[in-house]
JSON list of C-alpha atoms in Angstrom, two decimals:
[
{"chain": "A", "resi": 1, "resn": "MET", "atom": "CA", "xyz": [-69.24, 0.23, 33.99]},
{"chain": "A", "resi": 2, "resn": "ALA", "atom": "CA", "xyz": [-70.31, -3.21, 35.92]},
{"chain": "A", "resi": 3, "resn": "ARG", "atom": "CA", "xyz": [-72.42, -2.82, 39.10]},
{"chain": "A", "resi": 4, "resn": "ARG", "atom": "CA", "xyz": [-70.93, -5.25, 41.20]},
{"chain": "A", "resi": 5, "resn": "SER", "atom": "CA", "xyz": [-70.83, -3.67, 44.64]},
{"chain": "A", "resi": 6, "resn": "VAL", "atom": "CA", "xyz": [-72.75, -1.33, 45.84]},
{"chain": "A", "resi": 7, "resn": "LEU", "atom": "CA", "xyz": [-72.29, 0.87, 49.14]},
{"chain": "A", "resi": 8, "resn": "PHE", "atom": "CA", "xyz": [-74.62, 2.68, 50.80]},
{"chain": "A", "resi": 9, "resn": "THR", "atom": "CA", "xyz": [-73.22, 5.40, 53.01]},
{"chain": "A", "resi": 10, "resn": "PRO", "atom": "CA", "xyz": [-75.64, 7.55, 55.58]},
{"chain": "A", "resi": 11, "resn": "GLY", "atom": "CA", "xyz": [-76.76, 10.95, 53.94]},
{"chain": "A", "resi": 12, "resn": "ASP", "atom": "CA", "xyz": [-76.06, 13.02, 56.61]},
{"chain": "A", "resi": 13, "resn": "ARG", "atom": "CA", "xyz": [-72.62, 11.83, 57.59]},
{"chain": "A", "resi": 14, "resn": "PRO", "atom": "CA", "xyz": [-70.36, 14.05, 55.55]},
{"chain": "A", "resi": 15, "resn": "GLU", "atom": "CA", "xyz": [-67.19, 12.40, 56.48]},
{"chain": "A", "resi": 16, "resn": "MET", "atom": "CA", "xyz": [-68.73, 8.62, 55.25]},
{"chain": "A", "resi": 17, "resn": "CYS", "atom": "CA", "xyz": [-70.26, 10.46, 52.13]},
{"chain": "A", "resi": 18, "resn": "ARG", "atom": "CA", "xyz": [-66.72, 11.95, 51.43]},
{"chain": "A", "resi": 19, "resn": "LYS", "atom": "CA", "xyz": [-64.64, 8.67, 51.92]},
{"chain": "A", "resi": 20, "resn": "ALA", "atom": "CA", "xyz": [-67.14, 6.54, 50.31]},
{"chain": "A", "resi": 21, "resn": "PRO", "atom": "CA", "xyz": [-64.99, 6.64, 46.87]},
{"chain": "A", "resi": 22, "resn": "GLY", "atom": "CA", "xyz": [-62.42, 5.15, 48.14]},
{"chain": "A", "resi": 23, "resn": "SER", "atom": "CA", "xyz": [-64.19, 2.03, 49.03]},
{"chain": "A", "resi": 24, "resn": "GLY", "atom": "CA", "xyz": [-63.31, 0.42, 45.94]},
{"chain": "A", "resi": 25, "resn": "ALA", "atom": "CA", "xyz": [-67.40, 0.15, 44.88]},
{"chain": "A", "resi": 26, "resn": "ASP", "atom": "CA", "xyz": [-68.70, 0.40, 41.59]},
{"chain": "A", "resi": 27, "resn": "VAL", "atom": "CA", "xyz": [-71.71, 2.20, 42.99]},
{"chain": "A", "resi": 28, "resn": "ILE", "atom": "CA", "xyz": [-71.93, 4.28, 45.94]},
{"chain": "A", "resi": 29, "resn": "VAL", "atom": "CA", "xyz": [-75.24, 5.12, 47.66]},
{"chain": "A", "resi": 30, "resn": "PHE", "atom": "CA", "xyz": [-76.38, 8.21, 49.14]},
{"chain": "A", "resi": 31, "resn": "ASP", "atom": "CA", "xyz": [-78.80, 7.41, 51.59]},
{"chain": "A", "resi": 32, "resn": "LEU", "atom": "CA", "xyz": [-81.72, 9.64, 52.35]},
{"chain": "A", "resi": 33, "resn": "GLU", "atom": "CA", "xyz": [-83.91, 7.54, 53.33]},
{"chain": "A", "resi": 34, "resn": "ASP", "atom": "CA", "xyz": [-83.90, 4.82, 56.13]},
{"chain": "A", "resi": 35, "resn": "ALA", "atom": "CA", "xyz": [-80.11, 5.70, 57.39]},
{"chain": "A", "resi": 36, "resn": "VAL", "atom": "CA", "xyz": [-81.38, 8.88, 58.63]},
{"chain": "A", "resi": 37, "resn": "ALA", "atom": "CA", "xyz": [-83.52, 10.00, 61.33]},
{"chain": "A", "resi": 38, "resn": "PRO", "atom": "CA", "xyz": [-87.10, 11.55, 60.22]},
{"chain": "A", "resi": 39, "resn": "LYS", "atom": "CA", "xyz": [-85.22, 14.97, 61.89]},
{"chain": "A", "resi": 40, "resn": "ARG", "atom": "CA", "xyz": [-82.41, 14.91, 59.99]},
{"chain": "A", "resi": 41, "resn": "LYS", "atom": "CA", "xyz": [-83.65, 14.14, 56.57]},
{"chain": "A", "resi": 42, "resn": "ALA", "atom": "CA", "xyz": [-82.99, 18.29, 55.89]},
{"chain": "A", "resi": 43, "resn": "GLU", "atom": "CA", "xyz": [-79.51, 18.09, 56.95]},
{"chain": "A", "resi": 44, "resn": "ALA", "atom": "CA", "xyz": [-78.88, 14.96, 54.78]},
{"chain": "A", "resi": 45, "resn": "ARG", "atom": "CA", "xyz": [-80.02, 16.50, 51.82]},
{"chain": "A", "resi": 46, "resn": "GLU", "atom": "CA", "xyz": [-77.94, 19.67, 52.23]},
{"chain": "A", "resi": 47, "resn": "THR", "atom": "CA", "xyz": [-74.88, 17.39, 53.32]},
{"chain": "A", "resi": 48, "resn": "VAL", "atom": "CA", "xyz": [-75.29, 15.06, 49.96]},
{"chain": "A", "resi": 49, "resn": "ARG", "atom": "CA", "xyz": [-75.56, 18.73, 47.87]},
{"chain": "A", "resi": 50, "resn": "ASP", "atom": "CA", "xyz": [-72.67, 19.95, 49.30]},
{"chain": "A", "resi": 51, "resn": "VAL", "atom": "CA", "xyz": [-70.64, 16.70, 48.52]},
{"chain": "A", "resi": 52, "resn": "LEU", "atom": "CA", "xyz": [-71.98, 16.53, 45.14]},
{"chain": "A", "resi": 53, "resn": "SER", "atom": "CA", "xyz": [-71.12, 19.86, 44.15]},
{"chain": "A", "resi": 54, "resn": "ASP", "atom": "CA", "xyz": [-67.71, 20.21, 45.77]},
{"chain": "A", "resi": 55, "resn": "PRO", "atom": "CA", "xyz": [-65.54, 20.80, 42.69]},
{"chain": "A", "resi": 56, "resn": "HIS", "atom": "CA", "xyz": [-62.74, 18.33, 44.57]},
{"chain": "A", "resi": 57, "resn": "PHE", "atom": "CA", "xyz": [-65.92, 15.56, 44.78]},
{"chain": "A", "resi": 58, "resn": "ASP", "atom": "CA", "xyz": [-64.22, 13.58, 41.29]},
{"chain": "A", "resi": 59, "resn": "PRO", "atom": "CA", "xyz": [-65.15, 9.75, 42.24]},
{"chain": "A", "resi": 60, "resn": "ASP", "atom": "CA", "xyz": [-64.34, 6.90, 40.36]},
{"chain": "A", "resi": 61, "resn": "CYS", "atom": "CA", "xyz": [-67.36, 5.10, 40.23]},
{"chain": "A", "resi": 62, "resn": "GLU", "atom": "CA", "xyz": [-71.01, 5.60, 39.85]},
{"chain": "A", "resi": 63, "resn": "VAL", "atom": "CA", "xyz": [-72.69, 7.97, 42.24]},
{"chain": "A", "resi": 64, "resn": "CYS", "atom": "CA", "xyz": [-76.43, 7.30, 42.94]},
{"chain": "A", "resi": 65, "resn": "VAL", "atom": "CA", "xyz": [-79.18, 8.80, 45.88]},
{"chain": "A", "resi": 66, "resn": "ARG", "atom": "CA", "xyz": [-81.64, 6.60, 47.52]},
{"chain": "A", "resi": 67, "resn": "VAL", "atom": "CA", "xyz": [-84.62, 8.86, 47.84]},
{"chain": "A", "resi": 68, "resn": "ASN", "atom": "CA", "xyz": [-87.65, 9.00, 49.95]},
{"chain": "A", "resi": 69, "resn": "ALA", "atom": "CA", "xyz": [-90.49, 7.01, 49.03]},
{"chain": "A", "resi": 70, "resn": "ILE", "atom": "CA", "xyz": [-93.79, 8.23, 48.73]},
{"chain": "A", "resi": 71, "resn": "ASP", "atom": "CA", "xyz": [-95.27, 8.00, 51.83]},
{"chain": "A", "resi": 72, "resn": "ALA", "atom": "CA", "xyz": [-97.96, 9.91, 52.78]},
{"chain": "A", "resi": 73, "resn": "ALA", "atom": "CA", "xyz": [-98.54, 8.64, 56.69]},
{"chain": "A", "resi": 74, "resn": "ALA", "atom": "CA", "xyz": [-94.76, 9.51, 57.36]},
{"chain": "A", "resi": 75, "resn": "GLY", "atom": "CA", "xyz": [-94.87, 12.86, 55.24]},
{"chain": "A", "resi": 76, "resn": "THR", "atom": "CA", "xyz": [-91.78, 11.94, 52.87]},
{"chain": "A", "resi": 77, "resn": "ALA", "atom": "CA", "xyz": [-91.95, 12.00, 49.28]},
{"chain": "A", "resi": 78, "resn": "PRO", "atom": "CA", "xyz": [-89.11, 12.08, 46.60]},
{"chain": "A", "resi": 79, "resn": "ALA", "atom": "CA", "xyz": [-90.04, 15.80, 45.27]},
{"chain": "A", "resi": 80, "resn": "ASP", "atom": "CA", "xyz": [-88.68, 16.86, 48.83]},
{"chain": "A", "resi": 81, "resn": "ASP", "atom": "CA", "xyz": [-85.29, 15.35, 48.17]},
{"chain": "A", "resi": 82, "resn": "LEU", "atom": "CA", "xyz": [-85.10, 16.23, 44.56]},
{"chain": "A", "resi": 83, "resn": "GLU", "atom": "CA", "xyz": [-85.46, 19.46, 45.53]},
{"chain": "A", "resi": 84, "resn": "GLY", "atom": "CA", "xyz": [-83.18, 19.77, 48.10]},
{"chain": "A", "resi": 85, "resn": "LEU", "atom": "CA", "xyz": [-80.43, 18.11, 45.82]},
{"chain": "A", "resi": 86, "resn": "LEU", "atom": "CA", "xyz": [-81.02, 19.01, 41.87]},
{"chain": "A", "resi": 87, "resn": "GLY", "atom": "CA", "xyz": [-79.37, 22.24, 41.01]},
{"chain": "A", "resi": 88, "resn": "ASP", "atom": "CA", "xyz": [-75.59, 22.88, 41.91]},
{"chain": "A", "resi": 89, "resn": "GLY", "atom": "CA", "xyz": [-74.75, 19.24, 42.32]},
{"chain": "A", "resi": 90, "resn": "GLU", "atom": "CA", "xyz": [-76.45, 17.05, 39.72]},
{"chain": "A", "resi": 91, "resn": "ASP", "atom": "CA", "xyz": [-73.33, 16.70, 37.21]},
{"chain": "A", "resi": 92, "resn": "ALA", "atom": "CA", "xyz": [-72.08, 14.37, 40.07]},
{"chain": "A", "resi": 93, "resn": "LEU", "atom": "CA", "xyz": [-75.14, 13.10, 40.36]},
{"chain": "A", "resi": 94, "resn": "GLU", "atom": "CA", "xyz": [-75.80, 9.89, 38.10]},
{"chain": "A", "resi": 95, "resn": "SER", "atom": "CA", "xyz": [-78.74, 7.81, 39.03]},
{"chain": "A", "resi": 96, "resn": "LEU", "atom": "CA", "xyz": [-81.64, 7.82, 41.84]},
{"chain": "A", "resi": 97, "resn": "MET", "atom": "CA", "xyz": [-83.03, 4.77, 44.03]},
{"chain": "A", "resi": 98, "resn": "LEU", "atom": "CA", "xyz": [-86.34, 4.50, 44.97]},
{"chain": "A", "resi": 99, "resn": "PRO", "atom": "CA", "xyz": [-87.10, 2.58, 47.47]},
{"chain": "A", "resi": 100, "resn": "LYS", "atom": "CA", "xyz": [-90.71, 0.81, 47.76]},
{"chain": "A", "resi": 101, "resn": "VAL", "atom": "CA", "xyz": [-91.95, 0.96, 44.75]},
{"chain": "A", "resi": 102, "resn": "ASP", "atom": "CA", "xyz": [-95.26, -0.89, 44.49]},
{"chain": "A", "resi": 103, "resn": "SER", "atom": "CA", "xyz": [-96.54, -0.04, 40.68]},
{"chain": "A", "resi": 104, "resn": "PRO", "atom": "CA", "xyz": [-94.74, 1.65, 37.45]},
{"chain": "A", "resi": 105, "resn": "ASP", "atom": "CA", "xyz": [-96.83, 4.78, 38.85]},
{"chain": "A", "resi": 106, "resn": "ASP", "atom": "CA", "xyz": [-94.17, 5.32, 41.49]},
{"chain": "A", "resi": 107, "resn": "VAL", "atom": "CA", "xyz": [-91.15, 5.18, 39.28]},
{"chain": "A", "resi": 108, "resn": "ARG", "atom": "CA", "xyz": [-93.11, 7.47, 36.44]},
{"chain": "A", "resi": 109, "resn": "ALA", "atom": "CA", "xyz": [-94.30, 9.80, 39.17]},
{"chain": "A", "resi": 110, "resn": "LEU", "atom": "CA", "xyz": [-90.55, 10.24, 40.33]},
{"chain": "A", "resi": 111, "resn": "VAL", "atom": "CA", "xyz": [-89.22, 10.69, 36.44]},
{"chain": "A", "resi": 112, "resn": "ASP", "atom": "CA", "xyz": [-92.33, 13.35, 36.55]},
{"chain": "A", "resi": 113, "resn": "GLU", "atom": "CA", "xyz": [-90.87, 15.21, 39.31]},
{"chain": "A", "resi": 114, "resn": "LEU", "atom": "CA", "xyz": [-87.17, 15.10, 37.36]},
{"chain": "A", "resi": 115, "resn": "ASP", "atom": "CA", "xyz": [-89.15, 16.32, 34.40]},
{"chain": "A", "resi": 116, "resn": "ASN", "atom": "CA", "xyz": [-89.59, 19.73, 36.56]},
{"chain": "A", "resi": 117, "resn": "TYR", "atom": "CA", "xyz": [-85.85, 20.55, 36.90]},
{"chain": "A", "resi": 118, "resn": "ASP", "atom": "CA", "xyz": [-84.84, 19.01, 33.46]},
{"chain": "A", "resi": 119, "resn": "ALA", "atom": "CA", "xyz": [-83.06, 16.39, 34.76]},
{"chain": "A", "resi": 120, "resn": "SER", "atom": "CA", "xyz": [-82.98, 12.52, 33.47]},
{"chain": "A", "resi": 121, "resn": "LEU", "atom": "CA", "xyz": [-81.39, 10.04, 34.98]},
{"chain": "A", "resi": 122, "resn": "PRO", "atom": "CA", "xyz": [-81.47, 6.23, 35.17]},
{"chain": "A", "resi": 123, "resn": "VAL", "atom": "CA", "xyz": [-84.00, 4.91, 38.22]},
{"chain": "A", "resi": 124, "resn": "PHE", "atom": "CA", "xyz": [-83.37, 1.87, 40.23]},
{"chain": "A", "resi": 125, "resn": "ALA", "atom": "CA", "xyz": [-86.41, 0.68, 41.35]},
{"chain": "A", "resi": 126, "resn": "LEU", "atom": "CA", "xyz": [-86.23, -1.46, 44.78]},
{"chain": "A", "resi": 127, "resn": "LEU", "atom": "CA", "xyz": [-89.28, -3.92, 44.81]},
{"chain": "A", "resi": 128, "resn": "GLU", "atom": "CA", "xyz": [-90.01, -4.35, 48.97]},
{"chain": "A", "resi": 129, "resn": "SER", "atom": "CA", "xyz": [-93.65, -6.00, 48.67]},
{"chain": "A", "resi": 130, "resn": "ALA", "atom": "CA", "xyz": [-95.62, -8.92, 47.42]},
{"chain": "A", "resi": 131, "resn": "ALA", "atom": "CA", "xyz": [-97.20, -5.81, 44.87]},
{"chain": "A", "resi": 132, "resn": "GLY", "atom": "CA", "xyz": [-93.90, -4.69, 43.65]},
{"chain": "A", "resi": 133, "resn": "ILE", "atom": "CA", "xyz": [-92.66, -8.17, 42.61]},
{"chain": "A", "resi": 134, "resn": "LEU", "atom": "CA", "xyz": [-95.86, -8.92, 40.87]},
{"chain": "A", "resi": 135, "resn": "ALA", "atom": "CA", "xyz": [-95.72, -5.61, 38.99]},
{"chain": "A", "resi": 136, "resn": "ALA", "atom": "CA", "xyz": [-91.76, -6.26, 38.25]},
{"chain": "A", "resi": 137, "resn": "PRO", "atom": "CA", "xyz": [-92.62, -6.80, 34.42]},
{"chain": "A", "resi": 138, "resn": "GLU", "atom": "CA", "xyz": [-94.51, -3.41, 34.34]},
{"chain": "A", "resi": 139, "resn": "ILE", "atom": "CA", "xyz": [-92.01, -1.70, 36.75]},
{"chain": "A", "resi": 140, "resn": "ALA", "atom": "CA", "xyz": [-89.15, -2.73, 34.51]},
{"chain": "A", "resi": 141, "resn": "ALA", "atom": "CA", "xyz": [-90.74, -1.80, 31.27]},
{"chain": "A", "resi": 142, "resn": "VAL", "atom": "CA", "xyz": [-90.76, 1.92, 32.42]},
{"chain": "A", "resi": 143, "resn": "PRO", "atom": "CA", "xyz": [-87.98, 3.55, 30.25]},
{"chain": "A", "resi": 144, "resn": "ALA", "atom": "CA", "xyz": [-86.41, 5.14, 33.28]},
{"chain": "A", "resi": 145, "resn": "THR", "atom": "CA", "xyz": [-85.64, 2.01, 34.99]}
]
């Protein structure tokens, strides 16, 4: 499927998550990162898991989740999001988006976490720094990207 349009939806807004497939976008992204206040991260994970595991949720587009970046200062990590997401709803989840990727090791760390769940998903690496841009060829060479 071509990825011509991408719609981001805050993960803590169940009504928006459920309406997103009707937008006509090729990819819908349930955002657990910047669109969600730090105090609402757990609620957003639960909301996204509930939507993904709903048997009536059957979108005609790719479903992606933007997980939180590894950020020791903020106390966030993709592992927290995966723990809340994978299980009942992973069948509807088709890809992950990893923000603030600076090196191939960032993507590999996410892939290693996915291995803990016996899950294999494509990863969209978001390059948001000069370091990420300079490492772009190496990041793109990681098999999951």
